[in-house]
Coordinates of C-alpha atoms in Angstrom, one line a residue:
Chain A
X244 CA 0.0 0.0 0.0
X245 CA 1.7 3.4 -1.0
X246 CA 2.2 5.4 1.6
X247 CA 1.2 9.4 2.0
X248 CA 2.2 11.0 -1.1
X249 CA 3.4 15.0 -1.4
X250 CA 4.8 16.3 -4.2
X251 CA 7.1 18.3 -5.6
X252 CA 9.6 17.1 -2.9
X253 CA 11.8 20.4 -3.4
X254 CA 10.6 23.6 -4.5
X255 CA 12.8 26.6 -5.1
X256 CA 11.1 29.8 -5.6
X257 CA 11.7 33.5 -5.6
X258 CA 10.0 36.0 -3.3
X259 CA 6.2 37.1 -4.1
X260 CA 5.9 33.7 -6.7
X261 CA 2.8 31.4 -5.4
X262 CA 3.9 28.3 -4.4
X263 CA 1.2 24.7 -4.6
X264 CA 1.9 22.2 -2.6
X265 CA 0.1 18.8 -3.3
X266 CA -0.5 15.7 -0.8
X267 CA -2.3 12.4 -1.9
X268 CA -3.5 10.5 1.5
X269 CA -3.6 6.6 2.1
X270 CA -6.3 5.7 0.3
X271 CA -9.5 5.5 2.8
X272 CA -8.0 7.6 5.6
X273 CA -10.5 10.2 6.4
X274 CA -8.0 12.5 8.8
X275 CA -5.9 14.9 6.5
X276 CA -3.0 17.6 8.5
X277 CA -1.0 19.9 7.1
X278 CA 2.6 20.5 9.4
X279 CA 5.2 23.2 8.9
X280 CA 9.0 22.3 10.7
X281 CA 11.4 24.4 11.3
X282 CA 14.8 24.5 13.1
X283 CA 13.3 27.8 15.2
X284 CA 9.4 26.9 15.3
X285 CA 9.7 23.1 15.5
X286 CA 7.1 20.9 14.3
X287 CA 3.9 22.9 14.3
X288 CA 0.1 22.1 13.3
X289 CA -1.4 24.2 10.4
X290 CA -4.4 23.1 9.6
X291 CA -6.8 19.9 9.5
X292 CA -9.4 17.9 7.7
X293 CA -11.9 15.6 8.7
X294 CA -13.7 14.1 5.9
X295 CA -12.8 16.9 3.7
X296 CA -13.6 19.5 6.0
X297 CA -11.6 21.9 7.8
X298 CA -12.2 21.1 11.6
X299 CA -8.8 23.7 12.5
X300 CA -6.8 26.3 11.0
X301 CA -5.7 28.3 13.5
X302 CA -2.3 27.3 13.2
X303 CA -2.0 29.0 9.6
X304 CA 0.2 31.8 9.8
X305 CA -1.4 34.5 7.9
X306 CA -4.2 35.0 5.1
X307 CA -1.0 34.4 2.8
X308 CA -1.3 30.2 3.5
X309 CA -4.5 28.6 2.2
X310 CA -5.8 24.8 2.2
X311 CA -8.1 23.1 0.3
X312 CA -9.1 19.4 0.1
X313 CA -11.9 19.3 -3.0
X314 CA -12.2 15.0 -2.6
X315 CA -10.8 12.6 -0.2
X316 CA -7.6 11.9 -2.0
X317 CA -6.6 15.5 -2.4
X318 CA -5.1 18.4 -0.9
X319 CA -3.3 21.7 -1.3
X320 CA -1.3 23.8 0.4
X321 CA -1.0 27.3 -1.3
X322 CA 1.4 30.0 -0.4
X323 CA 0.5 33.6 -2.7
X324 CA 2.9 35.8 -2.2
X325 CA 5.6 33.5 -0.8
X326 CA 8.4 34.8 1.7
X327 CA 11.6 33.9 2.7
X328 CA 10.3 32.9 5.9
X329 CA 8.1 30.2 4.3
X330 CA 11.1 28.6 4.3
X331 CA 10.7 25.4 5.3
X332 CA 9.8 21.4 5.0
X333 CA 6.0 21.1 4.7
X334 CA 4.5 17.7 5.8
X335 CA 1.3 16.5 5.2
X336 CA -0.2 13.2 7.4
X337 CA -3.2 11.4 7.0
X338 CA -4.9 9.3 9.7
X339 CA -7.6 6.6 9.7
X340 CA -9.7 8.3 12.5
X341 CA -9.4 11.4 14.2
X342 CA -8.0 9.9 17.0
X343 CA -5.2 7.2 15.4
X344 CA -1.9 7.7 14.5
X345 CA -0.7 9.8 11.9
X346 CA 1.3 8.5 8.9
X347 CA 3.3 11.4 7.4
X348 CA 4.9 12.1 4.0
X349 CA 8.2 12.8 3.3
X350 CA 7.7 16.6 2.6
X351 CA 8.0 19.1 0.5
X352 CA 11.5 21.2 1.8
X353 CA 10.3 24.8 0.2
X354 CA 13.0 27.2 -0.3
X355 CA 12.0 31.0 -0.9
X356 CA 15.1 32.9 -1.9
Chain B
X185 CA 0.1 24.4 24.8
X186 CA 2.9 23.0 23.5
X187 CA 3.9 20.4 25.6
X188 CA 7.9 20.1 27.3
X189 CA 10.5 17.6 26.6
X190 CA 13.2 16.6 28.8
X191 CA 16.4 15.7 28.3
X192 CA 17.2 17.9 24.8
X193 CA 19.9 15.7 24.3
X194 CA 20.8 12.1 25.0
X195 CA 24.1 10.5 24.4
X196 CA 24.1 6.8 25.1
X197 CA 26.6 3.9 23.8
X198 CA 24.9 0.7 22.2
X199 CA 22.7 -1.3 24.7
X200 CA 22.8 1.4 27.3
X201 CA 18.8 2.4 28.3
X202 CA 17.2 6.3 28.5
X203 CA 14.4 8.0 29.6
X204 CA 12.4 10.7 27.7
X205 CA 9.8 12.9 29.2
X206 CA 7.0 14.8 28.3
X207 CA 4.9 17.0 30.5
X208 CA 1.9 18.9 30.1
X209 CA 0.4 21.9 31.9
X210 CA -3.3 21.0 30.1
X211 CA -5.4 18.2 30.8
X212 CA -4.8 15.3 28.3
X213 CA -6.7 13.0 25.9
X214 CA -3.9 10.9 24.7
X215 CA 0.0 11.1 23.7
X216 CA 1.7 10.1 20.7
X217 CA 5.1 9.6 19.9
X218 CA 6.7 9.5 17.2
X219 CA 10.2 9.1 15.9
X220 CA 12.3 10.9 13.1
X221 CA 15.5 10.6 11.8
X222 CA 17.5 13.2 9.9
X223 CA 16.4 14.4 6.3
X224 CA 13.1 12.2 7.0
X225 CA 9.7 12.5 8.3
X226 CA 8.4 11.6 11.3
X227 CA 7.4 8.1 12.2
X228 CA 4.5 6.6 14.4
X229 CA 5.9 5.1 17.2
X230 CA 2.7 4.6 19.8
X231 CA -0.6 5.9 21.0
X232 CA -1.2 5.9 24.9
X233 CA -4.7 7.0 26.2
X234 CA -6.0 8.3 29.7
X235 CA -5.9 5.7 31.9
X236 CA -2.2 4.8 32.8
X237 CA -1.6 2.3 30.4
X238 CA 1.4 1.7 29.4
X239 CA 2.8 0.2 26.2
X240 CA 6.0 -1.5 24.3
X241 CA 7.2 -1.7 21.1
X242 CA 9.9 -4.1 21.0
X243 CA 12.4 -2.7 23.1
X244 CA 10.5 0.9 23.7
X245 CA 7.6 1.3 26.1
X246 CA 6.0 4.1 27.4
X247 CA 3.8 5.2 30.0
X248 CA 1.3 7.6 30.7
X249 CA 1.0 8.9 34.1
X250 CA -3.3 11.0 33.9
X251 CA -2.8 12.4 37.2
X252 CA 0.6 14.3 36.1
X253 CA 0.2 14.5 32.9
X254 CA 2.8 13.2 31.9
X255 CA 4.0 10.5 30.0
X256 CA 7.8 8.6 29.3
X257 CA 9.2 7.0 26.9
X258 CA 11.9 3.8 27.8
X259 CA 14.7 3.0 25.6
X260 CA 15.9 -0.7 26.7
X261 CA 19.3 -1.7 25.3
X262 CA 19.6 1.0 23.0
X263 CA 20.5 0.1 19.4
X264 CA 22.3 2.3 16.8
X265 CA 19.1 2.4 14.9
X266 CA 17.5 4.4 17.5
X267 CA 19.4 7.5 17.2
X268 CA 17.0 10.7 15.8
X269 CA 14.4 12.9 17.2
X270 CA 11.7 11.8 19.7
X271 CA 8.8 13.9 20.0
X272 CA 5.9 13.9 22.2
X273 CA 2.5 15.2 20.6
X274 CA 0.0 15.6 22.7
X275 CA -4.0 16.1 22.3
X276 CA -6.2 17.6 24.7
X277 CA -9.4 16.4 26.5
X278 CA -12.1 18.0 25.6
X279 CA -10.9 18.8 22.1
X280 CA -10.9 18.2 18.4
X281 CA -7.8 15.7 17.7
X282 CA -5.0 18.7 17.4
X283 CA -1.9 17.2 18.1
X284 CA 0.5 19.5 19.5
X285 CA 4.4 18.6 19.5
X286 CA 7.1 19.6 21.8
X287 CA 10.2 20.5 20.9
X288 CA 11.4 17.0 20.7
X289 CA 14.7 15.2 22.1
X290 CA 17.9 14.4 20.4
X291 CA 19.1 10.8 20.4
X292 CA 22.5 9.8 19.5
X293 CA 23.5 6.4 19.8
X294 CA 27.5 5.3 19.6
X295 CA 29.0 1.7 19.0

């Protein structure tokens, strides 16, 4: 069974470009997250879906970040206008139920020169 | 929120053991832990829930204390294979299933 998919797995952009980050879950997992980590910040929560749905977002940083998750074996990250200090490796996880483990991807490590 | 890891750091030589703890100021749900090594993403190690349990995982257990909350994580004979970062998430009671990390702890393991 494939595992959490993300794509591209290194992105190199330029200040004020939008950047589209893309995350294909395990196939009937119904829990999608969206994790930002950083040597400063750590390991931190942006948003989350249950069954498509966005439950929590607080933990996006600024109107800059958007999510999306149109059907259940899709989701985006967007960045317009991207900053330097996007800069960072963007996981997405997906979990069975709400409460189970998580099963991450390997990231997306976004540079914004 | 975010809950605290102790030790930062661990050193340990092959088949030596170590303790990592994470605390919480916040009434708990459960606590996962997970596992990543450098230039890789994070890896499910175990779920405990309220109630004390504790669990293993070959040679790692952990326990979660509901009173404290707080929970530990016990490396047994430490291999070289468990070197990498340890975090703690944690998810409130009460709450949607937002699972806050700490900071994580540093594992190196030496021949």
């Amino acid at each position: 069974d494939a595992g959490v998919i993300q794509s591209p797995r290194h992105e190199v952009t330029e200040m004020g470009q939008e950047v589209t980050l893309r995350c294909k879950p395990i196939s009937g997992h119904n829990s999608l997250f969206w994790y930002r980590q950083t040597m400063m910040r750590g390991l931190e929560l942006l948003i989350y879906f249950n069954n498509n749905v966005p439950i929590d977002d607080s933990g996006m940083p600024e109107d800059r970040f958007s999510a999306k998750m149109p059907n259940a074996s899709f989701s985006t990250l967007k960045i317009q206008p991207s900053e330097p200090r996007d800069s960072a490796v963007y996981f997405c996880a997906s979990s069975l139920l709400q409460y189970n483990e998580q099963f991450f991807g390997p990231g997306t490590r976004l540079t914004v020169l | 929120q975010q809950p605290v890891q102790s030790p930062q750091a661990v050193i340990l030589r092959e088949g030596e053991d170590a303790v990592i703890n994470c605390s919480s100021s916040k009434a708990l749900y459960s606590v996962h832990w997970y596992r990543q090594k450098h230039g890789e993403a994070p890896v499910f190690l175990m779920i405990l829930l309220k109630g004390g349990e504790q669990k293993g995982h070959d040679k790692i257990s952990a326990s979660f204390n509901e009173k404290k909350q707080q929970s530990s994580l016990y490396l047994t004979a430490s291999q070289l294979s468990y070197s990498g970062t340890y975090f703690c998430g944690t998810v409130l009671s009460g709450g949607y299933n937002k699972l806050i990390f700490g900071a994580g702890t540093r594992l190196a393991v030496h021949p």
